[in-house]
Tab-separated table of N, CA, C and O in Angstrom:
chain	number	residue	atom	x	y	z
I	1	UNK	N	42.422	-100.922	124.921
I	1	UNK	CA	41.582	-101.880	124.617
I	1	UNK	C	41.705	-103.481	124.592
I	1	UNK	O	43.165	-103.805	124.582
I	2	UNK	N	40.888	-104.145	125.235
I	2	UNK	CA	41.014	-105.509	124.929
I	2	UNK	C	41.244	-106.270	123.904
I	2	UNK	O	40.924	-106.533	122.960
I	3	UNK	N	42.652	-106.775	124.172
I	3	UNK	CA	43.008	-107.591	122.499
I	3	UNK	C	42.610	-109.141	122.770
I	3	UNK	O	42.999	-109.675	121.772
I	4	UNK	N	41.907	-109.488	123.634
I	4	UNK	CA	41.378	-111.070	123.630
I	4	UNK	C	40.249	-111.010	122.843
I	4	UNK	O	39.398	-110.174	123.006
I	5	UNK	N	40.000	-112.450	122.054
I	5	UNK	CA	38.869	-112.408	121.681
I	5	UNK	C	37.578	-113.193	122.661
I	5	UNK	O	36.928	-113.649	122.274
I	6	UNK	N	37.914	-113.081	123.840
I	6	UNK	CA	36.954	-113.766	124.917
I	6	UNK	C	35.851	-112.533	125.123
I	6	UNK	O	36.198	-111.575	125.371
I	7	UNK	N	35.072	-113.456	125.109
I	7	UNK	CA	33.526	-112.998	125.615
I	7	UNK	C	32.683	-113.601	126.098
I	7	UNK	O	32.882	-114.953	126.167
I	8	UNK	N	31.992	-113.137	127.037
I	8	UNK	CA	30.922	-113.970	127.519
I	8	UNK	C	29.727	-114.245	127.110
I	8	UNK	O	28.884	-112.971	126.508
I	9	UNK	N	29.349	-115.331	126.307
I	9	UNK	CA	28.395	-115.678	125.481
I	9	UNK	C	26.955	-116.675	126.052
I	9	UNK	O	26.049	-116.964	125.411
I	10	UNK	N	27.231	-117.035	127.351
I	10	UNK	CA	26.422	-117.571	128.353
I	10	UNK	C	25.645	-116.898	128.851
I	10	UNK	O	25.542	-115.514	129.388
I	11	UNK	N	23.945	-117.181	128.972
I	11	UNK	CA	23.047	-116.570	129.538
I	11	UNK	C	22.554	-115.289	129.274
I	11	UNK	O	22.408	-114.284	129.976
I	12	UNK	N	22.667	-115.087	127.999
I	12	UNK	CA	22.740	-113.875	127.402
I	12	UNK	C	21.018	-113.144	126.932
I	12	UNK	O	20.386	-114.310	127.462
I	13	UNK	N	20.446	-112.132	127.804
I	13	UNK	CA	19.137	-111.428	127.544
I	13	UNK	C	18.578	-111.511	126.321
I	13	UNK	O	19.259	-111.867	125.162
I	14	UNK	N	17.172	-112.121	126.509
I	14	UNK	CA	16.385	-112.069	125.156
I	14	UNK	C	15.778	-113.177	124.905
I	14	UNK	O	16.377	-114.498	125.055
I	15	UNK	N	14.572	-113.454	124.199
I	15	UNK	CA	13.925	-114.458	124.186
I	15	UNK	C	14.645	-115.851	123.202
I	15	UNK	O	14.293	-116.676	123.160
I	16	UNK	N	15.349	-114.884	121.908
I	16	UNK	CA	15.782	-115.590	121.202
I	16	UNK	C	17.656	-116.096	121.489
I	16	UNK	O	18.040	-116.348	120.535
I	17	UNK	N	17.964	-115.852	122.683
I	17	UNK	CA	19.222	-116.190	123.161
I	17	UNK	C	19.476	-117.488	123.486
I	17	UNK	O	18.273	-118.558	124.075
I	18	UNK	N	20.474	-118.157	123.268
I	18	UNK	CA	20.789	-119.593	123.443
I	18	UNK	C	21.409	-119.655	125.073
I	18	UNK	O	22.290	-118.758	125.180
I	19	UNK	N	21.000	-120.577	125.678
I	19	UNK	CA	21.369	-120.625	127.061
I	19	UNK	C	22.656	-121.129	127.266
I	19	UNK	O	23.304	-120.575	128.063
I	20	UNK	N	22.845	-121.959	126.466
I	20	UNK	CA	24.204	-122.931	126.616
I	20	UNK	C	25.068	-122.550	125.144
I	20	UNK	O	24.303	-122.959	124.134
I	21	UNK	N	26.052	-122.139	124.985
I	21	UNK	CA	26.961	-121.723	123.593
I	21	UNK	C	28.287	-122.148	123.699
I	21	UNK	O	28.939	-122.063	124.848
I	22	UNK	N	28.892	-122.085	122.704
I	22	UNK	CA	30.373	-122.524	122.750
I	22	UNK	C	30.561	-121.606	121.426
I	22	UNK	O	29.956	-121.841	120.225
I	23	UNK	N	31.913	-121.246	121.244
I	23	UNK	CA	32.663	-120.852	119.877
I	23	UNK	C	33.439	-121.770	119.276
I	23	UNK	O	33.696	-122.962	119.931
I	24	UNK	N	33.603	-121.609	118.193
I	24	UNK	CA	34.283	-122.598	117.322
I	24	UNK	C	35.666	-121.534	116.963
I	24	UNK	O	35.415	-120.614	116.385
I	25	UNK	N	36.867	-121.997	117.282
I	25	UNK	CA	37.719	-121.306	117.106
I	25	UNK	C	38.799	-121.752	115.985
I	25	UNK	O	38.957	-122.729	115.332
I	26	UNK	N	39.221	-120.875	115.127
I	26	UNK	CA	40.560	-121.142	113.973
I	26	UNK	C	41.817	-120.447	114.699
I	26	UNK	O	41.659	-119.215	114.954
I	27	UNK	N	42.430	-121.110	114.691
I	27	UNK	CA	43.656	-120.672	115.384
I	27	UNK	C	45.079	-120.777	114.504
I	27	UNK	O	45.351	-121.248	113.766
I	28	UNK	N	45.163	-119.228	114.249
I	28	UNK	CA	46.362	-119.214	113.077
I	28	UNK	C	47.266	-118.275	113.633
I	28	UNK	O	47.278	-117.639	114.447
I	29	UNK	N	48.765	-118.313	113.150
I	29	UNK	CA	49.550	-117.312	113.686
I	29	UNK	C	49.228	-115.944	113.082
I	29	UNK	O	48.699	-116.264	112.266
I	30	UNK	N	49.869	-114.984	114.142
I	30	UNK	CA	49.437	-113.402	113.748
I	30	UNK	C	50.210	-113.375	112.170
I	30	UNK	O	49.627	-112.469	111.634
I	31	UNK	N	51.270	-113.868	112.042
I	31	UNK	CA	52.235	-113.569	110.587
I	31	UNK	C	51.845	-114.772	110.012
I	31	UNK	O	52.421	-116.581	110.421
I	32	UNK	N	51.444	-115.128	109.030
I	32	UNK	CA	51.320	-116.279	107.710
I	32	UNK	C	52.342	-116.580	107.237
I	32	UNK	O	52.189	-117.215	106.095
I	33	UNK	N	53.505	-115.838	107.476
I	33	UNK	CA	54.475	-116.343	106.556
I	33	UNK	C	54.915	-117.955	106.249
I	33	UNK	O	55.618	-118.390	105.743
I	34	UNK	N	54.485	-118.532	107.413
I	34	UNK	CA	55.129	-119.910	107.666
I	34	UNK	C	53.844	-120.657	106.467
I	34	UNK	O	54.500	-121.615	105.811
I	35	UNK	N	53.340	-120.059	105.665
I	35	UNK	CA	52.408	-120.704	104.736
I	35	UNK	C	53.296	-120.617	103.090
I	35	UNK	O	53.003	-121.373	102.368
I	36	UNK	N	54.147	-119.984	103.034
I	36	UNK	CA	55.097	-119.741	102.128
I	36	UNK	C	54.889	-119.453	100.978
I	36	UNK	O	55.334	-119.345	100.037
I	37	UNK	N	53.373	-118.797	101.217
I	37	UNK	CA	52.712	-118.805	99.383
I	37	UNK	C	51.627	-117.398	99.963
I	37	UNK	O	51.286	-117.721	100.395
I	38	UNK	N	52.371	-116.172	99.662
I	38	UNK	CA	51.497	-114.888	99.782
I	38	UNK	C	49.719	-115.401	99.301
I	38	UNK	O	49.158	-114.598	99.908
I	39	UNK	N	49.684	-115.761	98.161
I	39	UNK	CA	48.387	-116.104	97.786
I	39	UNK	C	47.527	-117.010	98.339
I	39	UNK	O	45.993	-116.525	98.922
I	40	UNK	N	47.983	-118.022	99.217
I	40	UNK	CA	47.499	-118.766	100.209
I	40	UNK	C	46.962	-118.351	101.468
I	40	UNK	O	45.920	-118.255	101.990
I	41	UNK	N	47.927	-117.018	101.892
I	41	UNK	CA	47.368	-116.276	102.864
I	41	UNK	C	46.477	-115.654	102.693
I	41	UNK	O	45.673	-115.348	103.499
I	42	UNK	N	46.629	-114.844	101.689
I	42	UNK	CA	45.453	-113.801	101.302
I	42	UNK	C	44.251	-114.521	101.061
I	42	UNK	O	43.204	-114.312	101.455
I	43	UNK	N	44.596	-115.862	100.588
I	43	UNK	CA	42.930	-116.840	100.704
I	43	UNK	C	42.421	-116.777	101.850
I	43	UNK	O	41.479	-116.932	102.182
I	44	UNK	N	43.158	-117.504	102.999
I	44	UNK	CA	42.737	-117.719	104.153
I	44	UNK	C	42.112	-116.588	104.775
I	44	UNK	O	41.308	-116.574	105.502
I	45	UNK	N	42.891	-115.498	104.843
I	45	UNK	CA	42.302	-113.885	105.333
I	45	UNK	C	41.056	-113.837	104.623
I	45	UNK	O	40.088	-113.297	105.249
I	46	UNK	N	40.598	-113.980	103.316
I	46	UNK	CA	39.496	-113.722	102.592
I	46	UNK	C	38.679	-114.794	103.165
I	46	UNK	O	37.362	-114.158	103.249
I	47	UNK	N	38.798	-115.628	103.270
I	47	UNK	CA	37.919	-116.812	103.816
I	47	UNK	C	37.711	-116.388	105.394
I	47	UNK	O	36.367	-116.482	105.797
I	48	UNK	N	38.117	-116.286	106.091
I	48	UNK	CA	38.083	-115.566	107.361
I	48	UNK	C	37.330	-114.411	107.380
I	48	UNK	O	36.265	-114.512	108.181
I	49	UNK	N	37.467	-113.402	106.659
I	49	UNK	CA	36.720	-112.126	106.661
I	49	UNK	C	35.309	-112.669	106.187
I	49	UNK	O	34.267	-112.032	106.768
I	50	UNK	N	35.270	-113.520	105.066
I	50	UNK	CA	33.624	-113.948	104.704
I	50	UNK	C	32.928	-114.493	105.505
I	50	UNK	O	31.643	-114.226	106.187
I	51	UNK	N	33.799	-115.439	106.497
I	51	UNK	CA	33.177	-116.262	107.333
I	51	UNK	C	32.536	-115.641	108.653
I	51	UNK	O	31.319	-116.015	109.314
I	52	UNK	N	33.047	-114.717	108.721
I	52	UNK	CA	32.954	-113.902	110.119
I	52	UNK	C	32.460	-112.362	109.706
I	52	UNK	O	31.576	-111.861	110.616
I	53	UNK	N	31.713	-112.316	108.181
I	53	UNK	CA	30.764	-110.918	108.124
I	53	UNK	C	29.493	-111.502	107.478
I	53	UNK	O	28.733	-112.272	107.830
I	54	UNK	N	30.070	-111.686	106.232
I	54	UNK	CA	28.529	-112.476	105.128
I	54	UNK	C	28.552	-113.524	105.184
I	54	UNK	O	26.902	-113.818	105.047
I	55	UNK	N	29.263	-114.152	105.607
I	55	UNK	CA	28.986	-115.996	106.046
I	55	UNK	C	28.145	-115.935	107.347
I	55	UNK	O	27.847	-116.904	107.435
I	56	UNK	N	27.979	-115.234	108.141
I	56	UNK	CA	27.193	-115.182	109.298
I	56	UNK	C	25.847	-115.344	108.861
I	56	UNK	O	24.686	-115.886	109.736
I	57	UNK	N	25.298	-114.749	107.658
I	57	UNK	CA	23.940	-114.903	107.121
I	57	UNK	C	23.206	-116.337	107.103
I	57	UNK	O	22.242	-116.535	107.277
I	58	UNK	N	24.652	-117.290	107.262
I	58	UNK	CA	23.986	-118.560	106.422
I	58	UNK	C	23.792	-119.353	108.066
I	58	UNK	O	23.231	-120.440	108.287
I	59	UNK	N	24.540	-118.688	109.177
I	59	UNK	CA	24.235	-119.295	110.907
I	59	UNK	C	23.047	-119.944	111.007
I	59	UNK	O	23.026	-120.884	111.646
I	60	UNK	N	21.956	-119.365	110.837
I	60	UNK	CA	20.451	-119.558	111.477
I	60	UNK	C	20.407	-120.797	110.527
I	60	UNK	O	19.566	-121.593	111.192
I	61	UNK	N	20.118	-121.094	109.350
I	61	UNK	CA	19.483	-121.979	108.617
I	61	UNK	C	20.609	-123.428	108.922
I	61	UNK	O	20.160	-124.413	108.780
I	62	UNK	N	21.566	-123.316	109.470
I	62	UNK	CA	22.543	-124.164	109.562
I	62	UNK	C	22.573	-124.748	111.050
I	62	UNK	O	23.162	-125.387	111.616
I	63	UNK	N	21.718	-123.613	112.026
I	63	UNK	CA	21.265	-124.350	113.441
I	63	UNK	C	22.263	-123.504	114.107
I	63	UNK	O	22.596	-124.116	115.343
I	64	UNK	N	23.003	-122.407	113.806
I	64	UNK	CA	24.023	-121.736	114.482
I	64	UNK	C	23.500	-120.405	114.913
I	64	UNK	O	22.809	-119.531	113.944
I	65	UNK	N	24.199	-119.558	116.036
I	65	UNK	CA	23.526	-118.379	116.308
I	65	UNK	C	24.658	-117.606	115.689
I	65	UNK	O	25.874	-117.663	115.459
I	66	UNK	N	24.605	-116.517	114.736
I	66	UNK	CA	25.319	-115.663	114.202
I	66	UNK	C	26.493	-114.964	115.360
I	66	UNK	O	25.815	-114.623	116.790
I	67	UNK	N	27.328	-114.402	114.930
I	67	UNK	CA	28.290	-113.773	115.852
I	67	UNK	C	27.598	-112.369	116.683
I	67	UNK	O	26.849	-111.716	115.450
I	68	UNK	N	27.532	-112.085	117.708
I	68	UNK	CA	27.040	-111.096	118.355
I	68	UNK	C	27.971	-109.676	117.378
I	68	UNK	O	29.353	-109.942	117.142
I	69	UNK	N	27.203	-108.395	117.225
I	69	UNK	CA	28.223	-107.331	116.857
I	69	UNK	C	29.705	-107.122	117.575
I	69	UNK	O	30.442	-106.742	116.864
I	70	UNK	N	29.588	-107.204	118.799
I	70	UNK	CA	30.894	-107.015	119.642
I	70	UNK	C	32.039	-107.705	119.309
I	70	UNK	O	32.896	-107.651	119.197
I	71	UNK	N	31.551	-109.392	119.033
I	71	UNK	CA	32.452	-110.310	118.804
I	71	UNK	C	32.798	-110.123	117.308
I	71	UNK	O	34.179	-110.273	117.472
I	72	UNK	N	31.914	-109.607	116.563
I	72	UNK	CA	32.513	-109.466	115.143
I	72	UNK	C	33.299	-108.414	115.071
I	72	UNK	O	34.443	-108.478	114.347
I	73	UNK	N	33.237	-107.386	115.535
I	73	UNK	CA	34.326	-106.007	116.210
I	73	UNK	C	35.362	-106.702	116.359
I	73	UNK	O	36.698	-106.146	115.604
I	74	UNK	N	35.681	-107.188	117.787
I	74	UNK	CA	36.690	-108.040	117.755
I	74	UNK	C	37.856	-108.790	116.798
I	74	UNK	O	38.873	-108.975	116.449
I	75	UNK	N	37.054	-109.827	116.051
I	75	UNK	CA	37.403	-110.542	115.070
I	75	UNK	C	37.822	-109.668	113.886
I	75	UNK	O	38.922	-110.195	113.528
I	76	UNK	N	37.255	-108.929	113.334
I	76	UNK	CA	37.341	-107.988	112.439
I	76	UNK	C	38.633	-107.434	112.620
I	76	UNK	O	39.843	-107.475	111.719
I	77	UNK	N	38.631	-106.858	113.777
I	77	UNK	CA	40.447	-106.343	114.364
I	77	UNK	C	41.438	-107.409	114.584
I	77	UNK	O	42.456	-106.740	113.676
I	78	UNK	N	41.138	-108.461	114.825
I	78	UNK	CA	42.166	-109.317	114.730
I	78	UNK	C	42.598	-109.809	113.253
I	78	UNK	O	43.938	-110.150	113.223
I	79	UNK	N	41.835	-110.312	112.176
I	79	UNK	CA	41.990	-110.298	111.145
I	79	UNK	C	42.575	-109.391	110.539
I	79	UNK	O	43.669	-109.667	109.657
I	80	UNK	N	42.374	-108.260	110.975
I	80	UNK	CA	43.024	-106.901	110.226
I	80	UNK	C	44.708	-106.973	110.152
I	80	UNK	O	45.087	-106.368	109.919
I	81	UNK	N	44.612	-107.524	111.698
I	81	UNK	CA	46.301	-107.523	112.181
I	81	UNK	C	47.132	-108.742	111.657
I	81	UNK	O	48.243	-108.711	111.879
I	82	UNK	N	46.366	-109.514	110.723
I	82	UNK	CA	47.534	-110.610	110.113
I	82	UNK	C	48.301	-110.129	108.958
I	82	UNK	O	47.874	-109.289	108.054
I	83	UNK	N	49.308	-110.889	109.013
I	83	UNK	CA	50.117	-110.147	108.014
I	83	UNK	C	51.118	-111.396	107.349
I	83	UNK	O	50.845	-112.753	108.130
I	84	UNK	N	51.782	-111.360	106.272
I	84	UNK	CA	52.607	-112.094	105.702
I	84	UNK	C	53.800	-112.024	105.456
I	84	UNK	O	54.085	-110.949	104.772
I	85	UNK	N	54.720	-112.274	106.021
I	85	UNK	CA	56.200	-112.183	106.447
I	85	UNK	C	56.563	-110.772	106.643
I	85	UNK	O	56.930	-109.669	106.329
I	86	UNK	N	55.655	-110.271	107.698
I	86	UNK	CA	55.370	-109.245	108.244
I	86	UNK	C	54.608	-107.797	107.287
I	86	UNK	O	54.598	-106.533	107.781
I	87	UNK	N	54.382	-108.562	106.156
I	87	UNK	CA	53.419	-107.193	105.511
I	87	UNK	C	51.954	-107.493	105.565
I	87	UNK	O	51.477	-108.540	105.695
I	88	UNK	N	51.140	-106.106	105.859
I	88	UNK	CA	49.653	-106.397	106.294
I	88	UNK	C	49.086	-107.244	104.900
I	88	UNK	O	49.388	-106.773	103.848
I	89	UNK	N	48.045	-107.773	105.340
I	89	UNK	CA	47.276	-108.437	103.979
I	89	UNK	C	46.111	-107.883	103.820
I	89	UNK	O	45.648	-108.331	102.819
I	90	UNK	N	45.408	-107.368	104.528
I	90	UNK	CA	44.421	-106.118	104.189
I	90	UNK	C	45.165	-104.703	104.155
I	90	UNK	O	45.681	-104.486	104.651
I	91	UNK	N	43.946	-104.247	102.909
I	91	UNK	CA	44.454	-102.889	102.758
I	91	UNK	C	43.819	-101.923	104.076
I	91	UNK	O	42.784	-102.276	104.326
I	92	UNK	N	44.721	-100.865	104.393
I	92	UNK	CA	43.969	-100.307	104.949
I	92	UNK	C	42.736	-99.292	104.950
I	92	UNK	O	42.551	-98.898	103.580
I	93	UNK	N	41.676	-99.230	106.053
I	93	UNK	CA	40.687	-98.350	105.483
I	93	UNK	C	40.929	-97.203	106.061
I	93	UNK	O	41.315	-96.905	107.099
């Protein structure tokens, strides 16, 4: 499985596709122990989960294209791998 979050979003097919696009990235360490507070780490993971799932519904009205399903899948897996001092922050599904 490709562990990078890189995908090709340029010149995608379809009448509603954007010809020129770019991602906005949020960079975090895989282990969020540097936050020193587990509640803050959980809040960050909760926000990232919302922003890349239910929050995507707001993208069109804000002038953005929502994440493609393939990108959402990769991001969801990356978020699921975040830990706080070695402890997983999301419950296993």
